Amino acid sequence: MTSIQFIVFLPLLAAAFAGLSNRAFGTVLPKVVTTGALFIACILAWPIFIGFLSGTSEPYVAPVLTWLQSGDLDVAWALRVDALTAVMLVVVTTVSALVHLYSWGYMEEDPDQPRFFAYLSLFTFAMLMLVTANNLIQMFFGWEGVGLASYLLIGFWFRKPSANAAAIKAFVVNRVGDLGFMLGIFGTFLVFGTVSIPDILSAAPGMAGSTIGFLGHRYDTMTVLCLLLFVGAMGKSAQIGLHTWLPDAMEGPTPVSALIHAATMVTAGVFMVCRLSPMFETSPTALGFVTFIGALTCFFAATIGTVQTDIKRVIAYSTCSQLGYMFFAAGVGAYGAAMFHLFTHAFFKALLFLGAGSVIHAMHHEQDMRYYGALRKEIPVTFWAMMAGTLAITGVGLPFVDIGFAGFHSKDSIIESAFAAGSYPAYWAGVIAALLTSFYSWRLMFLTFWGKPRWANSEHVQHAIHEAHGHHEAEDAHVEHPSQEVPDNPHAEDAGHEPSTHGVDPAQLPEGTGGYHPHESPINMLIPLIVLSTGAVFAGVFFHQFFIDPQAGANFWKGSIFFNEHLAHAAHEIPEWGKLAATVVMLIGLFTAWYAYIRNKDLPAQFVSQFRVLHRFLLNKWYFDEIYHTIFVRPAFAIGRFFWKRGDEGTIDRFGPNGSAAVVSFGSRLAGRLQSGYVYAYAFVMLIGLTAAVTWAITR
Amino acid sequence: MNGFPILSVMLAIPAVAAIVCLFLDAKSARWLALAATLVDLALGIVMWANFDIGGAQWQFVENSGPLFGSFSWALGIDGFALLLIMLSVFLMPICIGASWEAIQTRVPEYMAAFLLTELLMIGTFAAQDLFLFYVFFEAGLIPMFLIIGIWGGVNRIYASYKFFLYTLLGSVLMLIAMLWMSQTAGTTYIPDLMAYNFPVHAQTWLFLAFFASFAVKMPMWPVHTWLPDAHVQAPTAGSVILAGVLLKLGGYGFLRFSLPMFPEASSQLIWLIFGLSAVAVIYTSLVALVQSDMKKLIAYSSVAHMAIVTIGLFAFNRQGIEGAMLVMLGHGLVSGALFLCVGVIYDRLHTREIDRYGGLAINMPRYAVLFLLFTMASIGLPGTSNFVGELLSLMGTYQVSTTITLLCTTGIILGAGYMLYLYRRVVFGELTKDDVKAMPDLSKRELALLVPIAAVVLWMGVYPESFIAPMRQDVTILLHRIDRAQPKGDSLPTAGAPQAHAAEASHGEAH
């Protein structure tokens, strides 16, 4: 029994306790148990990571139980610990523990807290099973387990129709990806005769150049397998085409968005590609596709992020875009850089989400940035935390001396790797996305924290003021009722459906506080913000050499991913303009955002009227939802109805049972009562048959 | 277990209890039926515990020798039969419990009908004589007719008529084939028939004759339309036993007769099975999506799930067959449990209309949790029974046909769609309707029905080895038998030609 079993199974036990106790112990004990379990797991996880950082630990597999044996297929429940797992362990347990703590404050007024904490811990367990998987099927178990937890948490406020719709959408879209994952597992088993990851990875290079039949044609074996598995990764990591569920997933409580839809679950796809990196390395075609999808997503999601007005949706598209970075890093062979960005992103994106949650908390559940403004002085801790997150995500740092915030190290190393690998389209997509990232991140900051207050017109704020006056208690103004309040949030529901209302320029909304006073969040929400801010500021400087340095990286990863030392080396030696580009565009983005939202506030409106079509296109998220609805969802129901009415009832029954009714009803009328008539007829036929059989048997 | 005729005893108990029931009042009939089914469950557990895994192929064999002609009282089980008998005896007490309050008219007859069903189900799985099998197999439907026709819903006559008509067609053809087979092979002893090599040209006709019967029982598309009607009209316990055990008769038939007796024909007609199954998965899943009646929805989903069984069986490999068996067991538990879940709320509101419900998570949290578990099991979430079966079955199929696997795997997307859509409309949302608000959460009796199923569903999901081990050797024997007809598959990967140089070169470039 090593610490890894405790790390993985403590959250499961805590989840079972909190979930099944069903309020028998009130709300405090389940919260203490789940949060405590996660902090213990976190404390146990860091030494494992540090062991690998210092080079003293060796990879090992801790067996748990056999799962399933069917011929050559031999699947065990087992926990694999190596450098790659260690990175994920600290990311998952740290963010999860902090999110548990944060939720004490954020969910304080919710009557269903034990259920919420049970789901959070269940999610953590599934995620840990995923990252410790030693075979593809256990990985799939974790994969679907996090999907279940995500479904439950998105739909946590199950009274709200939009939350239910988003939950189903998340599950079903992920299942599309899972279809690919499953076929990938089948193909892998067919080719290698095993689903054990180490066995597959060691055999993979030997299969380069072989061909395989798939859907009636022959293709390169490894390309088919990698692409099928990658479809799974695209679903879980919300890459273009299968990304539509992620923005809608913001219907869940904000701590959930931070944990699942930013820091951990959505990075599972990146983790999978890195875990299977020796396999992907055998197929240049597959890697090219990964690069293409990653670069496209990174650009496309960033463009949408620039026009959204819901604070959580901006960050959601930002997540989508950052995942694109990780994928194209993997695609060009820089798995270390991909994992490094995954690592730093987990901290700064969880920080941004929890910060946004703190803002939403302060603004009485208003999520629309057009109703924010001037919050800098009102909620200073949140402001500084968000500032740290923004500095990290936009990649602020000093080129050439290699000192900067987290994103500076990780994102820039991805962009540089793309350049070094000769993947120029990906490089430019990365640079342009960096520009857009800087723009939308600072736009968020300026709209929220600078300018004049525009709170007066927010329904949520009005509601809060009304409540406060009604009770003559100023304190009530910031009391949270997430489960009751959010359902009547008109903005979360109609986002994207009625773009006309969203074209309104923030500057034109009437200013004023409406007499509302935002309050800073309680201490249990601020501690996670402070801890994560530290990560956002220092994670890059501290850890970059272990993840991406040619020498130290190889020592750290120890073969748990395919670490390309040549590429890591080359990334350091690209031309100086190539390195500077990311920093330059970051400054351009900052300046543009400052100019448009602080200096000349009429500019956004002018831009919108000038480029109406482009703006609508971005506001409607490239029309993916509309297109999918038209070509998949509606036809599925229409065809279903057609099969039912025209197929089953109109054809099969009509010419089958109903058609022969005329013939049979004659016989049954003779038999008297209808239904018993059939039974007699049936028994009669059987008897005749048996008589024939017996007669034959005796007389032969 | 030396010499103790456990199978005969397991048959005798429900038989005697059924007769006694007819002479009792309602209350005593319920208790007697429950006691009899529990004793059978206990005997089933004893039998499983004494089943020698990896031992003789046929165990607990009882053979009277020829009684008249070559007809004999021959019983015996292998791993497949053991697991299906366990499924039957496990579900039976639950069915009796589910009818405890819901059935108030002609209770003694009802209980007798269920006990008779149990007898015939166990008999079907245990029979080793061809005609003994036929009697059990066909007679098993008679109590079901009665259950639907007497205790069913408004449209019960039409439903039982349809059920009858479909089944009749199949059984006549199967009987003719059986007669021909016993004459040709000169035996009615099933183990002998399983080893007999029928001429290849005759196999096709024999296969089709059996297929007519088994395809209806599965049911396969397009002979499935009796199932939704039968389920909708049947009382809750009737649906449970229909979905839980009766639908497994078809799969068992394919496994016991079609594959080992007609391997060549099975291989030749694989396109028929695969084609119909792939259509079934997509067609019935889409139909399930638009249903407004809960029972119909689950009935259509059963057709889609059973298609995963047929493709797995005819994949001609271990993963496929073991997976198919596990899907049968898992589906038996999960769809049975889902029908119980429908029954729970039907008993309270007397409607199966999905839109009449909503918001049950608020006033029925225990129900919401269990229903969620079974919903997730139904859509094959890993960690539940159905996942393991579906994974293996599809994995086996992939080795034969990638296209069919792709088509059938879409079932995991569509299945998630219709089940979550159902769950959302029934359990989630705001609790608005007054009569729905008044519904109490699960009673102790209802918990006692659902919790054991939930436990087994999770057991099968986490440690399916318990269920694979008894049939492992039987699959080996079956594979040995059908190997010669094994289809080639469409993947056929070639050996790799690793190019170490190419990999080096690309790294050099990067540098």
Short mmCIF file of C-alpha atoms in Angstrom, two decimals, chain A residues 327-553:
data_model
loop_
_atom_site.label_atom_id
_atom_site.label_comp_id
_atom_site.label_asym_id
_atom_site.label_seq_id
_atom_site.Cartn_x
_atom_site.Cartn_y
_atom_site.Cartn_z
CA PHE A 327 -2.42 20.26 -29.09
CA PHE A 328 -0.32 21.92 -31.71
CA ALA A 329 2.63 21.74 -29.38
CA ALA A 330 2.05 18.00 -29.22
CA GLY A 331 1.52 17.89 -32.95
CA VAL A 332 4.90 19.43 -33.69
CA GLY A 333 6.51 16.98 -31.27
CA ALA A 334 7.00 19.32 -28.32
CA TYR A 335 5.18 17.15 -25.78
CA GLY A 336 7.16 18.66 -22.93
CA ALA A 337 5.98 22.12 -23.90
CA ALA A 338 2.41 20.85 -24.23
CA MET A 339 2.51 19.37 -20.74
CA PHE A 340 4.17 22.50 -19.39
CA HIS A 341 1.40 24.67 -20.76
CA LEU A 342 -1.13 22.22 -19.36
CA PHE A 343 0.55 22.59 -15.98
CA THR A 344 0.76 26.39 -15.89
CA HIS A 345 -2.61 26.82 -17.58
CA ALA A 346 -4.25 24.74 -14.86
CA PHE A 347 -3.14 27.27 -12.27
CA PHE A 348 -3.79 30.50 -14.08
CA LYS A 349 -7.02 29.43 -15.72
CA ALA A 350 -8.42 28.02 -12.48
CA LEU A 351 -7.39 31.35 -10.97
CA LEU A 352 -9.20 33.34 -13.67
CA PHE A 353 -12.35 31.27 -13.23
CA LEU A 354 -12.33 31.45 -9.47
CA GLY A 355 -11.61 35.17 -9.77
CA ALA A 356 -14.54 35.53 -12.15
CA GLY A 357 -16.59 33.59 -9.63
CA SER A 358 -15.57 36.06 -6.97
CA VAL A 359 -16.62 38.94 -9.23
CA ILE A 360 -19.94 37.25 -9.97
CA HIS A 361 -20.37 36.66 -6.25
CA ALA A 362 -19.72 40.32 -5.59
CA MET A 363 -22.09 41.41 -8.36
CA HIS A 364 -24.95 39.29 -7.12
CA HIS A 365 -24.74 36.77 -9.95
CA GLU A 366 -24.48 39.21 -12.76
CA GLN A 367 -22.22 37.59 -15.38
CA ASP A 368 -22.46 40.19 -18.12
CA MET A 369 -19.35 42.36 -18.23
CA ARG A 370 -21.34 45.22 -19.73
CA TYR A 371 -22.87 45.71 -16.30
CA TYR A 372 -19.53 45.71 -14.50
CA GLY A 373 -16.94 48.47 -14.38
CA ALA A 374 -14.88 50.18 -11.70
CA LEU A 375 -14.66 47.13 -9.49
CA ARG A 376 -10.93 47.61 -8.86
CA LYS A 377 -11.38 49.46 -5.60
CA GLU A 378 -14.40 47.51 -4.46
CA ILE A 379 -12.91 44.03 -4.52
CA PRO A 380 -9.15 44.59 -4.41
CA VAL A 381 -8.03 41.05 -3.60
CA THR A 382 -10.07 39.63 -6.44
CA PHE A 383 -8.71 42.36 -8.69
CA TRP A 384 -5.09 41.56 -7.93
CA ALA A 385 -5.72 37.86 -8.32
CA MET A 386 -7.33 38.39 -11.70
CA MET A 387 -4.43 40.64 -12.59
CA ALA A 388 -1.97 37.86 -11.82
CA GLY A 389 -4.03 35.49 -13.95
CA THR A 390 -4.17 37.96 -16.82
CA LEU A 391 -0.45 38.65 -16.69
CA ALA A 392 0.10 34.91 -16.77
CA ILE A 393 -2.25 34.06 -19.61
CA THR A 394 -1.13 36.91 -21.83
CA GLY A 395 2.47 35.84 -21.31
CA VAL A 396 4.01 38.91 -19.79
CA GLY A 397 7.73 38.56 -19.31
CA LEU A 398 11.14 39.73 -20.33
CA PRO A 399 12.39 38.00 -23.43
CA PHE A 400 16.07 36.97 -23.47
CA VAL A 401 16.42 36.93 -19.68
CA ASP A 402 13.70 34.31 -19.36
CA ILE A 403 11.84 35.79 -16.46
CA GLY A 404 8.11 36.17 -16.64
CA PHE A 405 4.73 35.02 -15.54
CA ALA A 406 3.67 31.42 -16.07
CA GLY A 407 2.21 31.80 -19.54
CA PHE A 408 5.26 33.61 -20.75
CA HIS A 409 7.34 30.49 -20.30
CA SER A 410 4.87 27.89 -21.43
CA LYS A 411 3.06 29.61 -24.28
CA ASP A 412 6.17 31.13 -25.75
CA SER A 413 7.94 27.80 -25.67
CA ILE A 414 5.05 26.32 -27.68
CA ILE A 415 5.22 29.09 -30.25
CA GLU A 416 8.99 28.73 -30.45
CA SER A 417 8.73 24.95 -30.81
CA ALA A 418 6.34 25.34 -33.71
CA PHE A 419 8.83 27.65 -35.35
CA ALA A 420 11.73 25.30 -34.67
CA ALA A 421 9.80 22.32 -36.03
CA GLY A 422 9.21 24.23 -39.24
CA SER A 423 5.45 24.32 -38.69
CA TYR A 424 5.05 27.91 -39.81
CA PRO A 425 1.25 27.95 -40.18
CA ALA A 426 0.99 26.73 -36.60
CA TYR A 427 3.56 29.31 -35.54
CA TRP A 428 1.58 32.15 -37.08
CA ALA A 429 -1.71 30.82 -35.76
CA GLY A 430 -0.08 30.78 -32.33
CA VAL A 431 1.23 34.32 -32.68
CA ILE A 432 -2.11 35.71 -33.90
CA ALA A 433 -3.93 33.84 -31.15
CA ALA A 434 -1.49 35.35 -28.66
CA LEU A 435 -2.48 38.78 -29.93
CA LEU A 436 -6.17 37.93 -29.56
CA THR A 437 -5.54 36.37 -26.15
CA SER A 438 -3.94 39.53 -24.93
CA PHE A 439 -6.79 41.59 -26.38
CA TYR A 440 -9.69 39.63 -24.91
CA SER A 441 -7.97 39.15 -21.55
CA TRP A 442 -7.30 42.85 -21.10
CA ARG A 443 -10.72 43.69 -22.49
CA LEU A 444 -12.14 41.55 -19.70
CA MET A 445 -9.98 43.32 -17.13
CA PHE A 446 -10.78 46.82 -18.40
CA LEU A 447 -14.51 46.22 -18.69
CA THR A 448 -14.67 44.67 -15.24
CA PHE A 449 -12.30 46.66 -13.12
CA TRP A 450 -11.76 50.02 -14.84
CA GLY A 451 -14.02 52.79 -16.08
CA LYS A 452 -17.18 53.89 -14.36
CA PRO A 453 -19.66 51.55 -12.66
CA ARG A 454 -22.44 50.39 -14.99
CA TRP A 455 -24.22 48.28 -12.41
CA ALA A 456 -27.49 50.15 -12.19
CA ASN A 457 -29.10 48.45 -15.16
CA SER A 458 -28.27 44.89 -14.16
CA GLU A 459 -31.36 42.96 -13.18
CA HIS A 460 -29.35 40.98 -10.68
CA VAL A 461 -28.01 44.07 -9.00
CA GLN A 462 -31.45 45.65 -8.98
CA HIS A 463 -32.77 42.52 -7.43
CA ALA A 464 -30.12 42.71 -4.75
CA ILE A 465 -30.87 46.36 -4.03
CA HIS A 466 -34.55 45.63 -3.85
CA GLU A 467 -33.94 42.79 -1.46
CA ALA A 468 -31.73 44.95 0.72
CA HIS A 469 -34.33 47.69 0.95
CA GLY A 470 -37.07 45.23 1.61
CA HIS A 471 -35.25 43.83 4.59
CA HIS A 472 -33.62 47.06 5.71
CA GLU A 473 -30.47 45.13 6.05
CA ALA A 474 -27.53 46.08 3.93
CA GLU A 475 -25.93 42.74 4.70
CA ASP A 476 -28.54 40.88 2.73
CA ALA A 477 -27.42 42.56 -0.43
CA HIS A 478 -24.59 40.14 -0.97
CA VAL A 479 -26.23 37.00 0.32
CA GLU A 480 -25.94 34.38 -2.34
CA HIS A 481 -28.67 32.10 -3.55
CA PRO A 482 -27.07 30.44 -6.50
CA SER A 483 -29.74 27.83 -6.98
CA GLN A 484 -32.55 30.32 -6.82
CA GLU A 485 -30.93 33.24 -8.49
CA VAL A 486 -29.30 31.80 -11.52
CA PRO A 487 -32.40 30.30 -13.12
CA ASP A 488 -33.75 33.72 -13.94
CA ASN A 489 -30.53 34.96 -15.38
CA PRO A 490 -31.64 36.03 -18.83
CA HIS A 491 -28.13 36.44 -20.14
CA ALA A 492 -26.94 32.92 -19.57
CA GLU A 493 -29.95 31.58 -21.38
CA ASP A 494 -30.10 33.68 -24.47
CA ALA A 495 -26.42 34.11 -25.06
CA GLY A 496 -25.87 33.62 -28.73
CA HIS A 497 -29.50 33.14 -29.58
CA GLU A 498 -30.44 36.76 -29.83
CA PRO A 499 -27.29 38.43 -30.95
CA SER A 500 -29.01 41.75 -31.54
CA THR A 501 -29.21 42.46 -27.84
CA HIS A 502 -25.58 41.57 -27.44
CA GLY A 503 -24.34 44.01 -29.99
CA VAL A 504 -24.90 46.77 -27.47
CA ASP A 505 -21.77 48.67 -26.79
CA PRO A 506 -20.80 48.74 -23.12
CA ALA A 507 -19.95 52.39 -23.29
CA GLN A 508 -23.50 53.28 -24.19
CA LEU A 509 -25.08 51.67 -21.16
CA PRO A 510 -26.06 54.16 -18.49
CA GLU A 511 -23.53 54.52 -15.75
CA GLY A 512 -24.13 54.44 -12.04
CA THR A 513 -23.97 52.18 -9.09
CA GLY A 514 -27.68 52.23 -8.42
CA GLY A 515 -26.71 52.41 -4.78
CA TYR A 516 -25.19 48.95 -4.81
CA HIS A 517 -22.07 48.10 -2.89
CA PRO A 518 -20.15 45.03 -4.03
CA HIS A 519 -18.50 43.10 -1.25
CA GLU A 520 -15.23 41.24 -1.32
CA SER A 521 -15.61 37.49 -1.04
CA PRO A 522 -15.09 35.66 2.26
CA ILE A 523 -11.69 34.38 3.27
CA ASN A 524 -12.27 30.77 2.21
CA MET A 525 -12.72 32.03 -1.33
CA LEU A 526 -9.76 34.37 -1.19
CA ILE A 527 -7.22 31.82 0.04
CA PRO A 528 -7.52 29.71 -3.12
CA LEU A 529 -7.18 32.87 -5.18
CA ILE A 530 -4.01 33.83 -3.37
CA VAL A 531 -2.49 30.35 -3.63
CA LEU A 532 -3.27 30.11 -7.31
CA SER A 533 -1.94 33.62 -7.91
CA THR A 534 1.36 32.45 -6.52
CA GLY A 535 1.26 29.60 -9.01
CA ALA A 536 0.39 31.92 -11.87
CA VAL A 537 3.29 34.17 -11.03
CA PHE A 538 6.01 31.65 -10.23
CA ALA A 539 5.12 28.31 -11.85
CA GLY A 540 6.82 29.31 -15.08
CA VAL A 541 10.09 30.48 -13.59
CA PHE A 542 10.38 27.58 -11.18
CA PHE A 543 9.46 24.66 -13.35
CA HIS A 544 10.27 25.54 -16.94
CA GLN A 545 13.62 23.86 -17.03
CA PHE A 546 12.21 20.51 -15.86
CA PHE A 547 9.51 20.46 -18.49
CA ILE A 548 11.24 21.88 -21.55
CA ASP A 549 14.97 22.21 -21.07
CA PRO A 550 16.72 19.74 -23.42
CA GLN A 551 18.89 18.29 -20.67
CA ALA A 552 16.84 18.62 -17.50
CA GLY A 553 13.69 17.73 -19.42
#
